[in-house]
Structures are given as C-alpha cells and as structure tokens.
GROMACS .gro file of C-alpha atoms in nm:
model
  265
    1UNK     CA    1  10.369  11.376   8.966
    2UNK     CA    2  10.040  11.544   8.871
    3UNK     CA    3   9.775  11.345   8.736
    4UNK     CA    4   9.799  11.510   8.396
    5UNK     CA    5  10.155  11.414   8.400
    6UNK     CA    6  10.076  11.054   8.466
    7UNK     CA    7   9.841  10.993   8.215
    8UNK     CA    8  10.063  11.117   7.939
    9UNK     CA    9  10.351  10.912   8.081
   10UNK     CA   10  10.117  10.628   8.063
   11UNK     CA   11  10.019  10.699   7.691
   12UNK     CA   12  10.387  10.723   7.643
   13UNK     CA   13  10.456  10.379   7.779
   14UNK     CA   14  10.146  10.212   7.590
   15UNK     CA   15  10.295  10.316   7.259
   16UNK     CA   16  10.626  10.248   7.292
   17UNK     CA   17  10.514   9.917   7.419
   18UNK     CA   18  10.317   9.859   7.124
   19UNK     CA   19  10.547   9.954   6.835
   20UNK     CA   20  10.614   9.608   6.603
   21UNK     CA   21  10.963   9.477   6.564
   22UNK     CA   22  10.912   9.372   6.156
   23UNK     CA   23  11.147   9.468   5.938
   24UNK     CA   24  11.357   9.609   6.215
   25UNK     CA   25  11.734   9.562   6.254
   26UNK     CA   26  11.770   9.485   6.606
   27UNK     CA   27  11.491   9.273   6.685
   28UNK     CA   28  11.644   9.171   7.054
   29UNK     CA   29  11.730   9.596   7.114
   30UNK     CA   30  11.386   9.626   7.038
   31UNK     CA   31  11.246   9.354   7.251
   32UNK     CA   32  11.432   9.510   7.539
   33UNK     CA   33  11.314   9.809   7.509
   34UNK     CA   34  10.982   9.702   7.477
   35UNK     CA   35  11.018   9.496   7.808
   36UNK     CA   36  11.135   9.844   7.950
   37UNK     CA   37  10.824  10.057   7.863
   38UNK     CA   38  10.605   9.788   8.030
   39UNK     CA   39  10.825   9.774   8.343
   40UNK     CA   40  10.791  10.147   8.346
   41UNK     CA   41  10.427  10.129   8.274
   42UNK     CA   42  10.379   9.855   8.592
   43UNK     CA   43  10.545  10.081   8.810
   44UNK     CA   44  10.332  10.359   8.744
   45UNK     CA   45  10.027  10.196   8.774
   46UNK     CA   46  10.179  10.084   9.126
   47UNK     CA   47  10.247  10.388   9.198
   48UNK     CA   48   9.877  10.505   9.131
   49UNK     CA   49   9.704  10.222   9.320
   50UNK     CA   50   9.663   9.979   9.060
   51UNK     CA   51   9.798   9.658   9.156
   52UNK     CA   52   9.626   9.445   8.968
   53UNK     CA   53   9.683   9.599   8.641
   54UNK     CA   54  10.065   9.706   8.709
   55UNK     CA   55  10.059   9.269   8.764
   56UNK     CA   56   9.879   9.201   8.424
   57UNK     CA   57  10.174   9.418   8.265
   58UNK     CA   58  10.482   9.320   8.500
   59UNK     CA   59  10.372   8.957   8.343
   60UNK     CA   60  10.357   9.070   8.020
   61UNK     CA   61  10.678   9.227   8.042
   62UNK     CA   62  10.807   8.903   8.180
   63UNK     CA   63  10.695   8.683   7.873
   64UNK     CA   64  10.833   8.942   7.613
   65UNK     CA   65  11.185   9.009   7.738
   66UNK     CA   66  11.506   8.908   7.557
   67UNK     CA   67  11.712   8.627   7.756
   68UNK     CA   68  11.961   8.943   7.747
   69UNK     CA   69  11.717   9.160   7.954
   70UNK     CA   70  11.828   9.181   8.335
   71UNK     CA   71  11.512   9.122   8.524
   72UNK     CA   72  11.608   9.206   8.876
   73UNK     CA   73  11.390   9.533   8.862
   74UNK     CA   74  11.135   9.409   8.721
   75UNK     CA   75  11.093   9.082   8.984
   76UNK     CA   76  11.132   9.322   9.238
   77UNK     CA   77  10.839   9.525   9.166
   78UNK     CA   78  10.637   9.211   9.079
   79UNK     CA   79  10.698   9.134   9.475
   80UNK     CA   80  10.627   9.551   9.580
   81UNK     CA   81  10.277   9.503   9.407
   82UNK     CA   82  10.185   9.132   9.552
   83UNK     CA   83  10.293   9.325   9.936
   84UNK     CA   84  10.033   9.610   9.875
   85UNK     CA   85   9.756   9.302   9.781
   86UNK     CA   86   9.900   9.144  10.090
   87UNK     CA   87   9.978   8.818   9.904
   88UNK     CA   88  10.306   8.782  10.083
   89UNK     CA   89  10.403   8.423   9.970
   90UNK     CA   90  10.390   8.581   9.612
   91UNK     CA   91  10.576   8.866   9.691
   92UNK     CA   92  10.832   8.655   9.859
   93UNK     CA   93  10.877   8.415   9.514
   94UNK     CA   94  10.966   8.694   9.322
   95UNK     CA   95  11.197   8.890   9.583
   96UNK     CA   96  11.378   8.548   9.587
   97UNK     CA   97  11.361   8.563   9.149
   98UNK     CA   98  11.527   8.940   9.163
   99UNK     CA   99  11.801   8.810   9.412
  100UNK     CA  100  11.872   8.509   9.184
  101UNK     CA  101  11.912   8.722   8.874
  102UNK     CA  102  12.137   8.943   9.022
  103UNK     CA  103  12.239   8.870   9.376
  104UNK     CA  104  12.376   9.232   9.427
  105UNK     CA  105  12.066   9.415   9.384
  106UNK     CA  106  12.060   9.637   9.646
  107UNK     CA  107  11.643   9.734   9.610
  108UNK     CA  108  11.569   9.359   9.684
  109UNK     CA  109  11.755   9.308   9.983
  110UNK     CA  110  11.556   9.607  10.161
  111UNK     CA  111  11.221   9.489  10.065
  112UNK     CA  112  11.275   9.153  10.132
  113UNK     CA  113  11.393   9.238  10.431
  114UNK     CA  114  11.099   9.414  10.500
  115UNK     CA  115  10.916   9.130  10.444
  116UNK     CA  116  11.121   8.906  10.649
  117UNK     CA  117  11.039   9.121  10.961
  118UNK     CA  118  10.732   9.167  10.877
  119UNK     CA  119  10.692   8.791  10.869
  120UNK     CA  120  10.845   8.766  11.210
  121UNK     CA  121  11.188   8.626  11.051
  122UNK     CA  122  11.357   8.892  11.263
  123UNK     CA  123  11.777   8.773  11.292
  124UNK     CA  124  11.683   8.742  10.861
  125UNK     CA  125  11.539   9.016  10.796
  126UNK     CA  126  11.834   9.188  10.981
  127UNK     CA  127  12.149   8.992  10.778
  128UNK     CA  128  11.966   9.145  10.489
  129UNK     CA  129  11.943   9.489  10.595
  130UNK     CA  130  12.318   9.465  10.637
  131UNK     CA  131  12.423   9.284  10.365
  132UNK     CA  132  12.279   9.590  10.156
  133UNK     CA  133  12.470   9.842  10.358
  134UNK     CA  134  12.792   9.630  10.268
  135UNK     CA  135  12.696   9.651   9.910
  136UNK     CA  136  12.699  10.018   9.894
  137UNK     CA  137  12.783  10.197  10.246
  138UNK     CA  138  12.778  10.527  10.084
  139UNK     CA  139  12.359  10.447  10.010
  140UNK     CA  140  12.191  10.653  10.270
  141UNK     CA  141  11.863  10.493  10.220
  142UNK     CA  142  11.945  10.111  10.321
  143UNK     CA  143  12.082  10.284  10.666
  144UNK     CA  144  11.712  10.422  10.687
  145UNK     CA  145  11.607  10.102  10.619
  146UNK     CA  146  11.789   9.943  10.880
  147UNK     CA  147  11.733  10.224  11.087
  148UNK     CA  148  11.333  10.192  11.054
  149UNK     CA  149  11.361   9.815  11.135
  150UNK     CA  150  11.594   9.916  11.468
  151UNK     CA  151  11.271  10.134  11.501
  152UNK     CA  152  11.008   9.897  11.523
  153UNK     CA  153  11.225   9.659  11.749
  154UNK     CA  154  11.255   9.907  11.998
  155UNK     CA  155  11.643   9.942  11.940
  156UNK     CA  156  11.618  10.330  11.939
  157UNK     CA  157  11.943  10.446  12.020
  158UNK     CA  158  12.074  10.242  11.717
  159UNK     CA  159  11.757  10.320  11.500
  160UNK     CA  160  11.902  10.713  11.585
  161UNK     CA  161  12.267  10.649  11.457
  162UNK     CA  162  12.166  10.481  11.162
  163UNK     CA  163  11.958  10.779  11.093
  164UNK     CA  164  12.171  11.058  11.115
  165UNK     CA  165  12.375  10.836  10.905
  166UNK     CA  166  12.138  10.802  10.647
  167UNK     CA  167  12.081  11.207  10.695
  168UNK     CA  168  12.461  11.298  10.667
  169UNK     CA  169  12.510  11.078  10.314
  170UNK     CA  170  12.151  11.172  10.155
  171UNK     CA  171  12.194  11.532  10.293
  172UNK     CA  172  11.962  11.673   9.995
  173UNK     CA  173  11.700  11.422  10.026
  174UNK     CA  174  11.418  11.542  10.169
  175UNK     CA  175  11.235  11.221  10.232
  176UNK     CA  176  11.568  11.035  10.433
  177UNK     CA  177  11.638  11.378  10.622
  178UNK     CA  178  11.278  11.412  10.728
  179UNK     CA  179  11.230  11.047  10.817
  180UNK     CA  180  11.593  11.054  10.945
  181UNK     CA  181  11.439  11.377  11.228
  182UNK     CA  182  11.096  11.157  11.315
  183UNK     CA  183  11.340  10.894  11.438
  184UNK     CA  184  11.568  11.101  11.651
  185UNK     CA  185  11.308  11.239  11.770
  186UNK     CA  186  11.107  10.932  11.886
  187UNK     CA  187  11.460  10.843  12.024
  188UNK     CA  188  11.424  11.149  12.242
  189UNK     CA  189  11.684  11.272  12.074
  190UNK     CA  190  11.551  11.592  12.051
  191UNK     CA  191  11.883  11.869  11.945
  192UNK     CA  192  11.990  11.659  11.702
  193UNK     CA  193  11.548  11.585  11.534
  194UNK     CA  194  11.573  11.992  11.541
  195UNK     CA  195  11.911  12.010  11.364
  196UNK     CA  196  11.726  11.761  11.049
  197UNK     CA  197  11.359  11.900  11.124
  198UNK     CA  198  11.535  12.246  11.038
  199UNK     CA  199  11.733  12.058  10.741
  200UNK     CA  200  11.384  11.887  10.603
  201UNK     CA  201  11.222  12.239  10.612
  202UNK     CA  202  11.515  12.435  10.414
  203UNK     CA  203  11.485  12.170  10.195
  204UNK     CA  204  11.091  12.207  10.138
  205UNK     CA  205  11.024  12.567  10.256
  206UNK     CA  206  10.645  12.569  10.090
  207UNK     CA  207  10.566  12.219  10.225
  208UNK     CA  208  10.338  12.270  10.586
  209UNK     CA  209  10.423  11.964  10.744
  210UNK     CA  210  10.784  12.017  10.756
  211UNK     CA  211  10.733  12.324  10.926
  212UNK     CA  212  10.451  12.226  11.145
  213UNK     CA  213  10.727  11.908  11.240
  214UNK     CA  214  10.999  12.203  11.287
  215UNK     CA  215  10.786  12.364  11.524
  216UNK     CA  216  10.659  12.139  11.740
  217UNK     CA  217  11.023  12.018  11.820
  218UNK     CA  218  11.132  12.389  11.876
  219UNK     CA  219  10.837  12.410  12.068
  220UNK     CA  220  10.904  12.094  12.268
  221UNK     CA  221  11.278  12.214  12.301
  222UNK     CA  222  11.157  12.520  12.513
  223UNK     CA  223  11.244  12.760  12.159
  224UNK     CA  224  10.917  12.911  12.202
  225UNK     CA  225  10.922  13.191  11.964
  226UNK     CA  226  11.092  13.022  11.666
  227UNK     CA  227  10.821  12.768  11.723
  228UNK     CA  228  10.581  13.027  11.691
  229UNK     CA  229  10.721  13.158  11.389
  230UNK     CA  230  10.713  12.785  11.200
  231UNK     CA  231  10.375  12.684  11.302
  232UNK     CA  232  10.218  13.041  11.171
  233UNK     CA  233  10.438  12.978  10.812
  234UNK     CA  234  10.257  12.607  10.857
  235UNK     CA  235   9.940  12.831  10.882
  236UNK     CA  236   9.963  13.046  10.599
  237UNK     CA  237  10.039  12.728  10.360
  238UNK     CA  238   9.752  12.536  10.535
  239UNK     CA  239   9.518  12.739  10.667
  240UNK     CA  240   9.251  12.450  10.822
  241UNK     CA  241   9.522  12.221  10.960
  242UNK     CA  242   9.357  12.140  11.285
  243UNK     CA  243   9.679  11.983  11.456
  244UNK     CA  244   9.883  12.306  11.390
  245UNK     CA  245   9.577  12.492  11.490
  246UNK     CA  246   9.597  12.309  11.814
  247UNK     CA  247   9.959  12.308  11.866
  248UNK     CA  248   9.976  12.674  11.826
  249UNK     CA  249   9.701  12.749  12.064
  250UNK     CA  250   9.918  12.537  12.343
  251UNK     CA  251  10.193  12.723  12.225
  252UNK     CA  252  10.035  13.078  12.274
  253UNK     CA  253   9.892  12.960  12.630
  254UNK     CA  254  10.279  12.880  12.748
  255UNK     CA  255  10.416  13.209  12.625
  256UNK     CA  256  10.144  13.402  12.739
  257UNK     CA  257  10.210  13.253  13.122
  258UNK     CA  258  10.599  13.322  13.075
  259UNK     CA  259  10.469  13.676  12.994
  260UNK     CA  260  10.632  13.647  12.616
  261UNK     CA  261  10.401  13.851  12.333
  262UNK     CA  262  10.253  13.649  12.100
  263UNK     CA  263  10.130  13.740  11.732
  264UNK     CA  264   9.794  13.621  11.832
  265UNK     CA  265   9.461  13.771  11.708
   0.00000   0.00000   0.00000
C-alpha cells in the first residue's frame, strides 16, 4: 500500500474510532466496531514501523471492547508488535491471551511458534507448527511455516516437501510460491526451485527480483539462454541492480566460452 493510501486508511480508522455511542441503539454493535477500527488502526501502524503507537492503540482497543468482542486477533498482534521491540516475554503473554480466547486460532499458533524456536524451545515450537496444519491442512501458509522452521534446523529435505506443499495449495500466492522456490532451492533442489521460480515470476511479471531469482536458477541449471533472457527483463525493470549486473556478466563470460551469442553491448 502506497503511502497516500495509508494515511487515508489511517484517517479512516481515527474517525470511525472516534464516533460517540449516545443516543445510539446498539451501544455494544457500536462498541465492537469501535474496538475494530482501532485493531485495524494498530495493525497499520505495525505495519508502518510504529510499534509503539500501534501498542498505545492495541491497549486502547483492549479497554473499550464489548465482553462479546473476540479478542484473539487483536492479542495476537499485541504479541507481533512486542517481537519487533524484541520484548519477547511480552509478546509471549499475549500469544498465550489469543490462544486462551480462542484455542483454534490458527495465526497464533505460527507466531508463537516462532517464538518458541526462536527461544530455543525447539520439540514446542514444532507441536505448534503442527497442531496448526491439523487445524486447517488445506492452509498453505502454516506448511511454509513449518517448512521455514525445518529450514533453519537444517532438516532440508523436509523443509522442501513442506514447501512445494505450501506452493501446490497457495498456487496464486506470490509470496508462499516465491518463498516456497528459495527453499527448494537451498535444498539443492534445483528442477523443482525453477518449476516455482518460473511460477513466482508469471505471477509478478513487472517485479525484478522474481526474474533476477528465475534466472540465476536457469542459469545455475546450465539453461543459459533463458537465463539470459530473465536477467536482461530484470534489467530493463531495474536498471542499477548491481547483483543482476554481476550475474549477467558471469553469465555472458560462460556463453561466450561455449561459443553461444550473447545480446551483449
């Protein structure tokens, strides 16, 4: 979202927040929605950076919410914002709170599992990573959750399968099927990180890094002049990126000892 767009989504959010419930006939529908506009407003303001501020109104939201209101979102982010300030005892209170309200919630099961590893509480952090696949197994994003955390524990053949997993189910997300090709690919799974690097790139034609990513696994899978082709579109969308720059110039040197043309100037 463009800034523009954020500061009239803010605006938005402050005066819905501050419309008074006299004289109105649902006081309580009122008070939720109220409580909503704030936790909307917090979550921007996380979103930007601010996590001191998106606190001051998470809180706020907290102390003017109908005992009606489910709070599970809105604990959750109150533990996303105390992670970025590092304050992980915090965070881990109200990851518990969200749980407690609604013991289902899917979004506080992954972070708090990524707290839990992060913590070192590794066989935890784990039981939570699959307790939210067993919640909803058709949710490609918890199996890149798990799959990240297989990741960082070295477990790369199973950080792979749970990422073409999470690729196959969240075929038209962009972020799962680009994160989904980095971790094949660090796997050294390299035909199947081409098969999602090509996926990520169809999916964001006009983005550069998707097709600098494309070509440097074509290029690393011997495809020389399809590599070629994707770093140059990289180019012309991001003229001054030095790694594609580089990558290309390695590129042109290999062709140019196989005796293959290249478009270079």
């Amino acid at each position: 979202m463009n800034q523009g767009r954020h500061d009239e989504s803010k605006r938005t959010f402050l005066t819905c927040a501050d419309i008074p419930d006299e004289n109105l006939k649902d006081p309580h529908a009122h008070k939720s929605s109220v409580t909503s506009c704030l936790y909307n407003l917090g979550k921007l303001l996380h979103e930007q950076g601010h996590q001191e501020e998106a606190l001051t109104v998470f809180k706020e939201a907290i102390q003017k919410m109908p005992k009606q209101f489910a709070p599970q979102s809105l604990y959750n982010m109150m533990g996303e914002a105390y992670i970025r300030l590092n304050k992980l005892t915090e965070a881990e209170h109200w990851y518990t709170e969200s749980l407690r309200a609604k013991p289902d919630h899917i979004p506080a099961h992954l972070t708090y599992g990524k707290l839990l590893a992060m913590t070192g509480r590794k066989t935890e952090a784990e039981r939570y990573f699959l307790k939210a696949i067993q919640l909803d197994p058709a949710k490609g994003n918890c199996y890149m959750h798990y799959g990240q955390f297989l990741l960082e524990e070295s477990r790369l053949l199973e950080a792979a399968e749970m990422a073409e997993k999470a690729a196959r189910l969240d075929s038209g997300e962009f972020d799962v099927v680009f994160s989904a090709a980095h971790m094949l690919r660090q796997a050294s799974l390299n035909e199947a990180a081409e098969k999602y690097y090509g996926q990520a790139a169809s999916l964001r034609p006009n983005y550069p890094a998707a097709l600098m990513n494309l070509g440097a696994i074509l290029h690393l899978n011997g495809k020389l002049r399809e590599a070629e082709a994707n770093y140059l579109r990289a180019l012309r969308l991001k003229p001054d990126d030095g790694i594609t720059q580089s990558n290309l110039r390695k590129l042109w040197n290999i062709m140019e000892k196989q005796g293959l043309r290249t478009t270079s100037p």
